[in-house]
Amino acid sequence: MQDYALISTAYNNEIRIYVSKTTNLVEQARNIHKTLPTASAALGRFLTVSAMMGLMYKDKDRLTLQIKGDGPINTMLVETNSLGTVRADITNPNVYIRSEKEGKLDVGKAVGKGFLHVTKDLNMKQMFTSSVELVSGEIAEDFANYFLKSEQTPTAVSLGVLVENDQSIRSSGGFIIQVMPDASEETINKVEKAIYDVGPVSRWFDEGHSLEELLKKLSNNTFKLLDKKELKYYCPCSKDGFSKSLSALDDNTMDELIEDNGIEVVCHFCKSKYNFTKDDLINIKTNR
Ligand code: ZN
């Protein structure tokens, strides 16, 4: 089944709900970056919340999100947009830590203390970046804090990634619930109870429930569907794109690469390799 997200209003337009299933795109990220289980869970949660956040924007808007912590993962970067595509990079994918008490994958420890940076390219002249300190490194709490502090929107975020014994992704998904300014106390109480009743979102998916059922439960059956969006891991990189980056290098660096008889460039996001021969590089240098 394809990955997708449902966007809806609920409780008489007082609440906005995003739910998503991202098992395939997180598995693809795992295959590209060769993440070990705790890194898979951290990157999977980050990709899931970012994909849903991208859907809050319009047409050509783009978001770049970065989680930089002092844990062994170091830095994770996700790019997303309103079309439901994501791509990611991770500094150290070789992280496999379980919590001592419960034996669960310890994402908080793998990420550590640090910051979440969100940069918005809203097709205006400048970009906007806002940063918040990480609350726990568990990703969901960190984003809930971001929405409250940076966007003044009370928000509940739940994310869940389950990893199989063979380290593949069994299920991944999550939800974002945002409280609109005119929401009543009564509605907020109902939502809080619904979130409590749903429990951990990873268990919800593991029990085979659909996104529609999740939306129904979270909204007490009051949802009005606004949109359904396919989600996917997609990298638009090309040899042409890397040629443009290379043409920005200074003469000395360019000459060194030419003397080295060409280079191989690897895309950080999808690990595609592009070969630039000596002739390619001479062409780029003379035609810039
Ligand atoms: Zn790429």
Short mmCIF file of N, CA and C in Angstrom, two decimals, residues 116 118 120 129-132 143-153:
data_model
loop_
_atom_site.label_atom_id
_atom_site.label_comp_id
_atom_site.label_asym_id
_atom_site.label_seq_id
_atom_site.Cartn_x
_atom_site.Cartn_y
_atom_site.Cartn_z
N LEU A 116 16.23 22.17 17.05
CA LEU A 116 15.48 21.92 15.82
C LEU A 116 15.44 23.25 15.07
N VAL A 118 14.08 25.17 11.61
CA VAL A 118 13.14 25.06 10.49
C VAL A 118 13.34 26.26 9.57
N LYS A 120 12.10 28.12 6.12
CA LYS A 120 11.00 28.15 5.15
C LYS A 120 11.39 29.00 3.95
N THR A 129 14.12 31.42 9.09
CA THR A 129 14.54 30.29 9.91
C THR A 129 14.13 30.53 11.35
N SER A 130 13.53 29.53 11.97
CA SER A 130 13.31 29.62 13.41
C SER A 130 13.85 28.37 14.07
N SER A 131 14.33 28.54 15.29
CA SER A 131 14.98 27.44 16.00
C SER A 131 14.42 27.32 17.40
N VAL A 132 14.25 26.08 17.83
CA VAL A 132 13.87 25.84 19.24
C VAL A 132 14.80 24.76 19.80
N PHE A 143 8.69 18.61 18.17
CA PHE A 143 7.86 19.34 17.19
C PHE A 143 6.66 20.00 17.86
N ALA A 144 6.04 19.33 18.84
CA ALA A 144 4.91 19.93 19.56
C ALA A 144 5.39 21.25 20.18
N ASN A 145 6.57 21.24 20.75
CA ASN A 145 7.16 22.43 21.35
C ASN A 145 7.45 23.49 20.29
N TYR A 146 7.92 23.05 19.13
CA TYR A 146 8.19 23.99 18.03
C TYR A 146 6.90 24.72 17.61
N PHE A 147 5.82 23.95 17.40
CA PHE A 147 4.57 24.58 16.96
C PHE A 147 4.03 25.56 18.00
N LEU A 148 4.20 25.22 19.26
CA LEU A 148 3.72 26.11 20.32
C LEU A 148 4.57 27.37 20.41
N LYS A 149 5.90 27.19 20.45
CA LYS A 149 6.80 28.34 20.66
C LYS A 149 6.95 29.20 19.41
N SER A 150 7.13 28.56 18.24
CA SER A 150 7.44 29.33 17.04
C SER A 150 6.20 29.74 16.26
N GLU A 151 5.14 28.95 16.35
CA GLU A 151 3.96 29.28 15.56
C GLU A 151 2.74 29.57 16.44
N GLN A 152 2.94 29.59 17.75
CA GLN A 152 1.87 29.90 18.72
C GLN A 152 0.62 29.04 18.50
N THR A 153 0.83 27.80 18.08
CA THR A 153 -0.30 26.89 17.87
C THR A 153 -0.18 25.69 18.79
#
